[in-house]
């Protein structure tokens, strides 16, 4: 599976590695809904670290769409909320 | 749905807007290449904008620093003249500048971060554009094969997703610049209004009062000097003006019957007047520092 870290690039991960990410992702949703910034930051960092350490960077000359996308490491909770709201508002 | 999947949908929805797919996939390849070149130029312009914004903040910080130094000197001067009220005022304003500087530093750090990221984006984009240029010709040549069509579709999706990501990164950088400019505008206004201190030297209440106190002090000092010249030193009361406060000196009026010559007094008063030539502020600053 291909995972993009916004502003950083794409990584290729094995399916079982992605399963672990999805568990963290669910917790991320909870933290986002609760507005829990510290937990959000912590989870985001763990997600990013897993992708970077377990994934293989997609080479420059390979052009593929991503299956999953993660915010960049500096993204705040409110920035991610805003991003997700652009989907809800129907503007893209 | 998890955050990762939703974000993917958003980025890809943006990507579809970036690139209207042409009927002929070969055209789409050329179009995506052109769009990438365009985007590369945009990112480079964005980088220049960030650098300019950073420079502006650095310049403002310098100006604020100067204003702060000036206020500190003024506070010292005011204390030397026993004007603790003025010294307090100067130091209060100075602490206002300190918080402004802190705000500027945050903005500066954010811009530096944006600059760093845009630089990385530029390099990556440059490499990808180059890779795509060679690949698109190969893909176009083998276009007739069904397999090639799928690959073209994938390559175009991949490239437009990258472009969407880059576009979002640029948007973030532009937002930061806009935020910074709003703040920089406010600081410029503050500097221009003289609320902190007016560096051009036309309306600085603290300095005006210091000058006034200084000049009246000088007049008193010179009066005393003249008196002591007129009277033999032995006749002068001991400890007359030396360590006395400004208030004490002021109460030390000329003794009745003493002749105070007009002309020299006028001359000395003029030399100590606030409206001295050039810049009255830098003059006093130079003395103080």
mmCIF file of C-alpha atoms in Angstrom:
data_model
loop_
_atom_site.group_PDB
_atom_site.id
_atom_site.type_symbol
_atom_site.label_atom_id
_atom_site.label_comp_id
_atom_site.label_asym_id
_atom_site.label_seq_id
_atom_site.Cartn_x
_atom_site.Cartn_y
_atom_site.Cartn_z
ATOM 1 C CA UNK A 1 0.000 0.000 0.000
ATOM 2 C CA UNK A 2 1.120 3.535 -0.719
ATOM 3 C CA UNK A 3 0.995 6.084 2.096
ATOM 4 C CA UNK A 4 1.617 9.777 1.495
ATOM 5 C CA UNK A 5 2.873 12.116 4.166
ATOM 6 C CA UNK A 6 1.713 15.549 3.073
ATOM 7 C CA UNK A 7 4.582 17.812 2.121
ATOM 8 C CA UNK A 8 7.060 14.972 2.482
ATOM 9 C CA UNK A 9 6.398 12.215 -0.021
ATOM 10 C CA UNK A 10 5.126 8.669 -0.520
ATOM 11 C CA UNK A 11 6.098 5.410 1.171
ATOM 12 C CA UNK A 12 5.259 1.842 0.302
ATOM 13 C CA UNK A 13 4.156 -0.379 3.185
ATOM 14 C CA UNK A 14 3.171 -4.006 3.607
ATOM 15 C CA UNK A 15 -0.467 -4.743 4.360
ATOM 16 C CA UNK A 16 0.213 -5.956 7.904
ATOM 17 C CA UNK A 17 2.108 -2.757 8.626
ATOM 18 C CA UNK A 18 -0.863 -0.754 7.419
ATOM 19 C CA UNK A 19 -3.162 -2.652 9.809
ATOM 20 C CA UNK A 20 -1.152 -1.327 12.748
ATOM 21 C CA UNK A 21 -1.452 2.185 11.334
ATOM 22 C CA UNK A 22 -5.203 1.896 11.047
ATOM 23 C CA UNK A 23 -5.538 1.099 14.744
ATOM 24 C CA UNK A 24 -3.638 4.308 15.549
ATOM 25 C CA UNK A 25 -5.724 6.142 12.981
ATOM 26 C CA UNK A 26 -8.914 5.234 14.829
ATOM 27 C CA UNK A 27 -7.463 6.694 18.012
ATOM 28 C CA UNK A 28 -6.534 9.778 16.024
ATOM 29 C CA UNK A 29 -10.180 10.229 15.037
ATOM 30 C CA UNK A 30 -11.177 10.076 18.710
ATOM 31 C CA UNK A 31 -8.514 12.630 19.689
ATOM 32 C CA UNK A 32 -9.628 14.915 16.849
ATOM 33 C CA UNK A 33 -13.261 14.725 17.893
ATOM 34 C CA UNK A 34 -12.361 15.343 21.522
ATOM 35 C CA UNK A 35 -10.103 18.253 20.596
ATOM 36 C CA UNK A 36 -7.299 16.574 22.543
ATOM 37 C CA UNK A 37 -4.226 18.273 21.078
ATOM 38 C CA UNK A 38 -1.494 16.477 23.091
ATOM 39 C CA UNK A 39 -2.898 13.035 22.273
ATOM 40 C CA UNK A 40 -3.419 14.080 18.678
ATOM 41 C CA UNK A 41 0.214 15.200 18.373
ATOM 42 C CA UNK A 42 1.476 12.050 20.028
ATOM 43 C CA UNK A 43 -0.552 9.773 17.763
ATOM 44 C CA UNK A 44 0.370 11.719 14.651
ATOM 45 C CA UNK A 45 4.067 11.442 15.515
ATOM 46 C CA UNK A 46 3.756 7.711 16.110
ATOM 47 C CA UNK A 47 1.969 7.284 12.789
ATOM 48 C CA UNK A 48 4.587 9.293 10.939
ATOM 49 C CA UNK A 49 7.443 7.436 12.588
ATOM 50 C CA UNK A 50 5.975 4.050 11.705
ATOM 51 C CA UNK A 51 5.499 5.059 8.079
ATOM 52 C CA UNK A 52 9.024 6.401 7.822
ATOM 53 C CA UNK A 53 10.705 3.491 9.582
ATOM 54 C CA UNK A 54 8.685 0.602 8.147
ATOM 55 C CA UNK A 55 7.914 2.022 4.713
ATOM 56 C CA UNK A 56 10.151 2.276 1.694
ATOM 57 C CA UNK A 57 10.237 5.697 0.030
ATOM 58 C CA UNK A 58 8.609 5.602 -3.401
ATOM 59 C CA UNK A 59 11.323 6.431 -5.939
ATOM 60 C CA UNK A 60 11.191 9.761 -7.755
ATOM 61 C CA UNK A 61 10.435 8.175 -11.111
ATOM 62 C CA UNK A 62 7.478 6.122 -9.955
ATOM 63 C CA UNK A 63 4.157 7.898 -10.297
ATOM 64 C CA UNK A 64 1.376 6.281 -8.278
ATOM 65 C CA UNK A 65 -1.663 7.514 -6.386
ATOM 66 C CA UNK A 66 -1.749 6.918 -2.621
ATOM 67 C CA UNK A 67 -4.079 4.651 -0.679
ATOM 68 C CA UNK A 68 -3.686 6.551 2.563
ATOM 69 C CA UNK A 69 -2.559 10.062 3.458
ATOM 70 C CA UNK A 70 -1.145 11.512 6.651
ATOM 71 C CA UNK A 71 -0.847 15.185 7.627
ATOM 72 C CA UNK A 72 2.652 16.641 7.895
ATOM 73 C CA UNK A 73 4.376 16.535 11.257
ATOM 74 C CA UNK A 74 3.818 20.229 11.975
ATOM 75 C CA UNK A 75 0.075 20.058 11.399
ATOM 76 C CA UNK A 76 -1.985 21.152 14.367
ATOM 77 C CA UNK A 77 -5.289 19.655 15.381
ATOM 78 C CA UNK A 78 -7.170 22.680 14.102
ATOM 79 C CA UNK A 79 -5.350 22.590 10.753
ATOM 80 C CA UNK A 80 -6.298 18.952 10.246
ATOM 81 C CA UNK A 81 -9.872 19.697 11.268
ATOM 82 C CA UNK A 82 -9.946 22.477 8.719
ATOM 83 C CA UNK A 83 -8.624 20.164 6.038
ATOM 84 C CA UNK A 84 -11.237 17.556 6.801
ATOM 85 C CA UNK A 85 -13.934 20.213 6.883
ATOM 86 C CA UNK A 86 -13.123 21.125 3.289
ATOM 87 C CA UNK A 87 -14.336 17.634 2.397
ATOM 88 C CA UNK A 88 -17.546 18.016 4.406
ATOM 89 C CA UNK A 89 -18.226 21.402 2.847
ATOM 90 C CA UNK A 90 -17.994 19.804 -0.560
ATOM 91 C CA UNK A 91 -15.267 22.176 -1.725
ATOM 92 C CA UNK A 92 -12.129 20.458 -2.729
ATOM 93 C CA UNK B 1 -13.738 6.493 8.125
ATOM 94 C CA UNK B 2 -10.263 7.099 9.436
ATOM 95 C CA UNK B 3 -8.353 10.337 9.007
ATOM 96 C CA UNK B 4 -5.905 8.758 6.567
ATOM 97 C CA UNK B 5 -8.576 7.646 4.123
ATOM 98 C CA UNK B 6 -10.490 10.899 4.309
ATOM 99 C CA UNK B 7 -7.349 12.924 3.711
ATOM 100 C CA UNK B 8 -6.566 10.770 0.682
ATOM 101 C CA UNK B 9 -9.999 11.494 -0.762
ATOM 102 C CA UNK B 10 -9.535 15.214 -0.198
ATOM 103 C CA UNK B 11 -6.092 15.347 -1.800
ATOM 104 C CA UNK B 12 -7.271 13.313 -4.773
ATOM 105 C CA UNK B 13 -10.400 15.413 -5.197
ATOM 106 C CA UNK B 14 -8.154 18.470 -5.344
ATOM 107 C CA UNK B 15 -5.927 16.596 -7.770
ATOM 108 C CA UNK B 16 -8.784 16.007 -10.176
ATOM 109 C CA UNK B 17 -9.419 19.715 -10.232
ATOM 110 C CA UNK B 18 -5.780 20.469 -10.985
ATOM 111 C CA UNK B 19 -5.876 18.382 -14.112
ATOM 112 C CA UNK B 20 -8.755 18.140 -16.550
ATOM 113 C CA UNK B 21 -8.125 14.838 -18.179
ATOM 114 C CA UNK B 22 -8.084 15.072 -21.925
ATOM 115 C CA UNK B 23 -9.791 12.527 -24.134
ATOM 116 C CA UNK B 24 -6.522 11.327 -25.500
ATOM 117 C CA UNK B 25 -4.416 10.059 -22.576
ATOM 118 C CA UNK B 26 -1.306 11.159 -24.468
ATOM 119 C CA UNK B 27 -2.532 14.722 -24.263
ATOM 120 C CA UNK B 28 -3.126 14.312 -20.574
ATOM 121 C CA UNK B 29 0.512 13.312 -20.199
ATOM 122 C CA UNK B 30 1.679 16.449 -21.958
ATOM 123 C CA UNK B 31 -0.764 18.543 -20.000
ATOM 124 C CA UNK B 32 0.420 17.154 -16.675
ATOM 125 C CA UNK B 33 3.986 17.855 -17.678
ATOM 126 C CA UNK B 34 3.149 21.465 -18.518
ATOM 127 C CA UNK B 35 1.242 21.853 -15.255
ATOM 128 C CA UNK B 36 4.192 20.524 -13.325
ATOM 129 C CA UNK B 37 6.533 22.997 -14.957
ATOM 130 C CA UNK B 38 4.066 25.737 -14.076
ATOM 131 C CA UNK B 39 3.890 24.537 -10.519
ATOM 132 C CA UNK B 40 7.643 24.373 -10.239
ATOM 133 C CA UNK B 41 7.796 28.032 -11.226
ATOM 134 C CA UNK B 42 5.079 28.858 -8.712
ATOM 135 C CA UNK B 43 6.939 27.110 -5.937
ATOM 136 C CA UNK B 44 10.087 29.022 -6.813
ATOM 137 C CA UNK B 45 8.167 32.287 -6.696
ATOM 138 C CA UNK B 46 6.661 31.177 -3.403
ATOM 139 C CA UNK B 47 10.157 30.593 -2.081
ATOM 140 C CA UNK B 48 11.179 34.107 -3.089
ATOM 141 C CA UNK B 49 8.083 35.487 -1.325
ATOM 142 C CA UNK B 50 8.936 33.663 1.861
ATOM 143 C CA UNK B 51 12.495 34.995 1.727
ATOM 144 C CA UNK B 52 11.223 38.558 1.221
ATOM 145 C CA UNK B 53 8.777 38.229 4.088
ATOM 146 C CA UNK B 54 11.546 36.920 6.312
ATOM 147 C CA UNK B 55 13.767 39.892 5.409
ATOM 148 C CA UNK B 56 10.998 42.307 6.264
ATOM 149 C CA UNK B 57 10.623 40.799 9.702
ATOM 150 C CA UNK B 58 14.366 40.957 10.276
ATOM 151 C CA UNK B 59 14.347 44.636 9.369
ATOM 152 C CA UNK B 60 11.463 45.346 11.692
ATOM 153 C CA UNK B 61 13.177 43.518 14.503
ATOM 154 C CA UNK B 62 16.195 45.760 13.988
ATOM 155 C CA UNK B 63 14.018 48.860 14.139
ATOM 156 C CA UNK B 64 12.319 47.655 17.276
ATOM 157 C CA UNK B 65 15.693 46.846 18.778
ATOM 158 C CA UNK B 66 16.847 50.387 18.102
ATOM 159 C CA UNK B 67 13.698 51.775 19.663
ATOM 160 C CA UNK B 68 14.264 49.575 22.710
ATOM 161 C CA UNK B 69 17.869 50.712 23.086
ATOM 162 C CA UNK B 70 16.771 54.278 22.825
ATOM 163 C CA UNK B 71 14.146 53.840 25.497
ATOM 164 C CA UNK B 72 16.713 52.263 27.781
ATOM 165 C CA UNK B 73 19.027 55.206 27.335
ATOM 166 C CA UNK B 74 16.161 57.531 27.988
ATOM 167 C CA UNK B 75 15.306 55.669 31.160
ATOM 168 C CA UNK B 76 18.914 56.087 32.347
ATOM 169 C CA UNK B 77 18.871 59.766 31.499
ATOM 170 C CA UNK B 78 15.551 60.214 33.256
ATOM 171 C CA UNK B 79 16.898 58.538 36.385
ATOM 172 C CA UNK B 80 19.992 60.713 36.294
ATOM 173 C CA UNK B 81 17.647 63.687 36.261
ATOM 174 C CA UNK B 82 15.609 62.235 39.104
ATOM 175 C CA UNK B 83 12.634 61.714 36.821
ATOM 176 C CA UNK B 84 11.610 58.287 37.926
ATOM 177 C CA UNK B 85 8.168 58.784 36.363
ATOM 178 C CA UNK B 86 9.740 59.225 32.934
ATOM 179 C CA UNK B 87 12.101 56.327 33.503
ATOM 180 C CA UNK B 88 9.149 54.103 34.377
ATOM 181 C CA UNK B 89 7.292 55.216 31.286
ATOM 182 C CA UNK B 90 10.311 54.511 29.076
ATOM 183 C CA UNK B 91 10.874 51.073 30.575
ATOM 184 C CA UNK B 92 7.188 50.218 30.282
ATOM 185 C CA UNK B 93 7.275 51.003 26.600
ATOM 186 C CA UNK B 94 10.456 49.035 26.289
ATOM 187 C CA UNK B 95 8.794 45.940 27.704
ATOM 188 C CA UNK B 96 6.024 46.474 25.157
ATOM 189 C CA UNK B 97 8.672 46.263 22.463
ATOM 190 C CA UNK B 98 10.050 43.085 23.998
ATOM 191 C CA UNK B 99 6.704 41.361 23.533
ATOM 192 C CA UNK B 100 6.477 42.665 19.967
ATOM 193 C CA UNK B 101 9.920 41.232 19.286
ATOM 194 C CA UNK B 102 8.853 37.920 20.711
ATOM 195 C CA UNK B 103 5.897 37.862 18.342
ATOM 196 C CA UNK B 104 8.176 38.667 15.430
ATOM 197 C CA UNK B 105 10.511 35.862 16.386
ATOM 198 C CA UNK B 106 7.660 33.368 16.268
ATOM 199 C CA UNK B 107 6.662 34.611 12.819
ATOM 200 C CA UNK B 108 10.254 34.471 11.706
ATOM 201 C CA UNK B 109 10.653 30.901 12.892
ATOM 202 C CA UNK B 110 7.487 29.877 11.097
ATOM 203 C CA UNK B 111 8.633 31.474 7.878
ATOM 204 C CA UNK B 112 12.042 29.832 8.195
ATOM 205 C CA UNK B 113 10.259 26.514 8.565
ATOM 206 C CA UNK B 114 8.136 27.214 5.495
ATOM 207 C CA UNK B 115 11.218 28.193 3.560
ATOM 208 C CA UNK B 116 12.964 24.993 4.494
ATOM 209 C CA UNK B 117 9.981 22.893 3.478
ATOM 210 C CA UNK B 118 9.425 24.719 0.218
ATOM 211 C CA UNK B 119 13.083 24.249 -0.617
ATOM 212 C CA UNK B 120 12.701 20.517 -0.090
ATOM 213 C CA UNK B 121 9.503 20.559 -2.148
ATOM 214 C CA UNK B 122 11.260 22.389 -4.975
ATOM 215 C CA UNK B 123 14.069 19.873 -5.097
ATOM 216 C CA UNK B 124 11.688 16.942 -5.053
ATOM 217 C CA UNK B 125 9.462 18.486 -7.675
ATOM 218 C CA UNK B 126 12.428 19.265 -9.895
ATOM 219 C CA UNK B 127 13.565 15.651 -9.757
ATOM 220 C CA UNK B 128 10.060 14.364 -10.433
ATOM 221 C CA UNK B 129 9.452 16.700 -13.347
ATOM 222 C CA UNK B 130 12.681 15.492 -14.884
ATOM 223 C CA UNK B 131 11.770 11.844 -14.336
ATOM 224 C CA UNK B 132 8.291 12.398 -15.707
ATOM 225 C CA UNK B 133 9.601 14.090 -18.829
ATOM 226 C CA UNK B 134 11.516 10.990 -19.928
ATOM 227 C CA UNK B 135 8.813 8.605 -18.817
ATOM 228 C CA UNK B 136 5.961 10.287 -20.626
ATOM 229 C CA UNK B 137 7.665 9.811 -23.964
ATOM 230 C CA UNK B 138 8.062 6.098 -23.321
ATOM 231 C CA UNK B 139 4.434 5.848 -22.249
ATOM 232 C CA UNK B 140 3.238 7.769 -25.280
ATOM 233 C CA UNK B 141 5.232 5.516 -27.600
ATOM 234 C CA UNK B 142 3.602 2.402 -26.148
ATOM 235 C CA UNK B 143 0.200 4.016 -25.841
ATOM 236 C CA UNK B 144 -1.626 1.510 -28.038
ATOM 237 C CA UNK B 145 -1.059 -1.323 -25.632
ATOM 238 C CA UNK B 146 -3.884 -1.727 -23.122
ATOM 239 C CA UNK B 147 -1.360 -2.067 -20.362
ATOM 240 C CA UNK B 148 0.124 1.300 -21.255
ATOM 241 C CA UNK B 149 -3.275 2.955 -20.864
ATOM 242 C CA UNK B 150 -3.533 1.734 -17.307
ATOM 243 C CA UNK B 151 -0.011 2.901 -16.622
ATOM 244 C CA UNK B 152 -0.738 6.305 -18.108
ATOM 245 C CA UNK B 153 -3.837 6.569 -15.940
ATOM 246 C CA UNK B 154 -1.847 5.649 -12.861
ATOM 247 C CA UNK B 155 1.041 7.955 -13.682
ATOM 248 C CA UNK B 156 -1.293 10.861 -14.279
ATOM 249 C CA UNK B 157 -3.180 10.178 -11.032
ATOM 250 C CA UNK B 158 0.091 9.927 -9.194
ATOM 251 C CA UNK B 159 1.460 13.110 -10.643
ATOM 252 C CA UNK B 160 -1.715 15.090 -10.068
ATOM 253 C CA UNK B 161 -1.839 13.878 -6.490
ATOM 254 C CA UNK B 162 1.737 15.097 -6.003
ATOM 255 C CA UNK B 163 0.784 18.395 -7.530
ATOM 256 C CA UNK B 164 -2.192 18.671 -5.248
ATOM 257 C CA UNK B 165 0.072 18.035 -2.262
ATOM 258 C CA UNK B 166 2.547 20.647 -3.468
ATOM 259 C CA UNK B 167 -0.304 23.065 -4.042
ATOM 260 C CA UNK B 168 -1.472 22.557 -0.475
ATOM 261 C CA UNK B 169 2.038 23.115 0.858
ATOM 262 C CA UNK B 170 2.238 26.334 -1.110
ATOM 263 C CA UNK B 171 -1.134 27.415 0.209
ATOM 264 C CA UNK B 172 0.147 26.914 3.743
ATOM 265 C CA UNK B 173 3.229 28.988 2.992
ATOM 266 C CA UNK B 174 1.086 31.745 1.510
ATOM 267 C CA UNK B 175 -1.210 31.706 4.527
ATOM 268 C CA UNK B 176 1.809 32.138 6.771
ATOM 269 C CA UNK B 177 3.040 35.037 4.651
ATOM 270 C CA UNK B 178 -0.392 36.675 4.774
ATOM 271 C CA UNK B 179 -0.526 36.304 8.559
ATOM 272 C CA UNK B 180 2.956 37.698 8.811
ATOM 273 C CA UNK B 181 2.136 40.655 6.578
ATOM 274 C CA UNK B 182 -0.897 41.574 8.653
ATOM 275 C CA UNK B 183 1.263 41.579 11.739
ATOM 276 C CA UNK B 184 4.130 43.378 10.057
ATOM 277 C CA UNK B 185 1.690 46.053 8.929
ATOM 278 C CA UNK B 186 0.587 46.529 12.514
ATOM 279 C CA UNK B 187 4.192 46.831 13.705
ATOM 280 C CA UNK B 188 4.945 49.334 10.959
ATOM 281 C CA UNK B 189 1.973 51.405 12.070
ATOM 282 C CA UNK B 190 3.105 51.208 15.658
ATOM 283 C CA UNK B 191 6.585 52.354 14.703
ATOM 284 C CA UNK B 192 5.201 55.093 12.486
ATOM 285 C CA UNK B 193 2.771 56.398 15.101
ATOM 286 C CA UNK B 194 5.564 56.946 17.595
ATOM 287 C CA UNK B 195 3.671 54.996 20.202
ATOM 288 C CA UNK B 196 6.856 53.115 20.953
ATOM 289 C CA UNK B 197 9.282 55.889 20.182
ATOM 290 C CA UNK B 198 9.391 58.004 17.135
ATOM 291 C CA UNK B 199 12.742 57.433 15.502
ATOM 292 C CA UNK B 200 12.260 60.314 13.090
ATOM 293 C CA UNK B 201 12.279 62.525 16.157
ATOM 294 C CA UNK B 202 9.248 64.751 15.877
ATOM 295 C CA UNK B 203 6.919 63.508 18.568
ATOM 296 C CA UNK B 204 8.527 61.760 21.465
ATOM 297 C CA UNK B 205 6.982 62.907 24.727
ATOM 298 C CA UNK B 206 9.553 61.165 26.886
ATOM 299 C CA UNK B 207 12.440 62.754 25.064
ATOM 300 C CA UNK B 208 10.751 66.144 25.012
ATOM 301 C CA UNK B 209 10.389 66.071 28.789
ATOM 302 C CA UNK B 210 13.922 64.846 29.252
ATOM 303 C CA UNK B 211 15.205 67.644 27.067
ATOM 304 C CA UNK B 212 13.165 70.129 29.012
ATOM 305 C CA UNK B 213 14.453 68.908 32.335
ATOM 306 C CA UNK B 214 17.972 68.759 30.985
ATOM 307 C CA UNK B 215 17.874 72.267 29.604
ATOM 308 C CA UNK B 216 16.353 73.768 32.731
ATOM 309 C CA UNK B 217 18.960 71.870 34.721
ATOM 310 C CA UNK B 218 21.670 73.328 32.547
ATOM 311 C CA UNK B 219 20.272 76.815 33.000
ATOM 312 C CA UNK B 220 20.285 76.342 36.744
ATOM 313 C CA UNK B 221 23.777 74.987 36.677
ATOM 314 C CA UNK B 222 25.005 77.889 34.639
ATOM 315 C CA UNK B 223 23.190 80.337 36.844
ATOM 316 C CA UNK B 224 24.941 78.817 39.801
ATOM 317 C CA UNK B 225 28.284 78.987 38.030
ATOM 318 C CA UNK B 226 27.740 82.652 37.250
ATOM 319 C CA UNK B 227 26.715 83.364 40.800
ATOM 320 C CA UNK B 228 29.820 81.751 42.093
ATOM 321 C CA UNK B 229 31.858 83.817 39.642
ATOM 322 C CA UNK B 230 30.213 87.002 40.890
ATOM 323 C CA UNK B 231 30.674 86.015 44.522
ATOM 324 C CA UNK B 232 33.965 84.847 45.949
ATOM 325 C CA UNK B 233 33.823 81.068 46.514
ATOM 326 C CA UNK B 234 34.185 81.503 50.264
ATOM 327 C CA UNK B 235 30.966 83.501 50.390
ATOM 328 C CA UNK B 236 28.908 80.857 48.634
ATOM 329 C CA UNK B 237 26.848 78.590 50.938
ATOM 330 C CA UNK B 238 28.486 75.211 51.209
ATOM 331 C CA UNK B 239 26.992 72.226 49.391
ATOM 332 C CA UNK B 240 24.690 74.576 47.508
ATOM 333 C CA UNK B 241 23.865 72.573 44.392
ATOM 334 C CA UNK B 242 26.245 69.673 44.391
ATOM 335 C CA UNK B 243 24.343 66.603 45.500
ATOM 336 C CA UNK B 244 20.985 68.303 45.824
ATOM 337 C CA UNK B 245 17.925 67.099 43.982
ATOM 338 C CA UNK B 246 16.412 68.962 41.093
ATOM 339 C CA UNK B 247 13.704 70.197 43.426
ATOM 340 C CA UNK B 248 16.219 71.526 45.891
ATOM 341 C CA UNK B 249 18.102 73.281 43.131
ATOM 342 C CA UNK B 250 14.923 74.862 41.867
ATOM 343 C CA UNK B 251 14.131 76.275 45.289
ATOM 344 C CA UNK B 252 17.556 77.838 45.354
ATOM 345 C CA UNK B 253 16.346 81.070 43.782
ATOM 346 C CA UNK B 254 18.687 83.906 43.005
ATOM 347 C CA UNK B 255 19.307 85.947 46.102
ATOM 348 C CA UNK B 256 17.535 89.292 46.165
ATOM 349 C CA UNK B 257 19.594 92.097 44.807
ATOM 350 C CA UNK B 258 21.849 89.830 42.813
ATOM 351 C CA UNK B 259 22.318 90.990 39.296
ATOM 352 C CA UNK B 260 21.753 88.235 36.797
ATOM 353 C CA UNK B 261 23.129 89.265 33.427
ATOM 354 C CA UNK B 262 20.587 88.784 30.700
ATOM 355 C CA UNK B 263 22.653 88.051 27.695
ATOM 356 C CA UNK B 264 24.679 84.995 28.751
ATOM 357 C CA UNK B 265 21.599 83.333 30.200
ATOM 358 C CA UNK B 266 19.734 83.682 26.928
ATOM 359 C CA UNK B 267 22.712 82.296 25.072
ATOM 360 C CA UNK B 268 23.043 79.236 27.288
ATOM 361 C CA UNK B 269 19.307 78.616 27.263
ATOM 362 C CA UNK B 270 19.371 78.555 23.503
ATOM 363 C CA UNK B 271 22.203 76.039 23.421
ATOM 364 C CA UNK B 272 20.233 73.666 25.651
ATOM 365 C CA UNK B 273 16.892 74.114 23.883
ATOM 366 C CA UNK B 274 15.060 70.953 22.752
ATOM 367 C CA UNK B 275 14.949 72.177 19.168
ATOM 368 C CA UNK B 276 18.660 71.720 18.650
ATOM 369 C CA UNK B 277 19.804 71.303 15.047
ATOM 370 C CA UNK B 278 20.028 67.828 13.433
ATOM 371 C CA UNK B 279 18.366 65.187 15.576
ATOM 372 C CA UNK B 280 17.799 66.051 19.198
ATOM 373 C CA UNK B 281 17.272 62.418 20.078
ATOM 374 C CA UNK B 282 20.404 60.931 18.688
ATOM 375 C CA UNK B 283 22.337 63.744 20.282
ATOM 376 C CA UNK B 284 21.049 62.870 23.722
ATOM 377 C CA UNK B 285 21.388 59.192 23.004
ATOM 378 C CA UNK B 286 25.020 59.651 22.143
ATOM 379 C CA UNK B 287 25.573 61.386 25.466
ATOM 380 C CA UNK B 288 23.789 58.698 27.357
ATOM 381 C CA UNK B 289 25.328 55.675 25.766
#
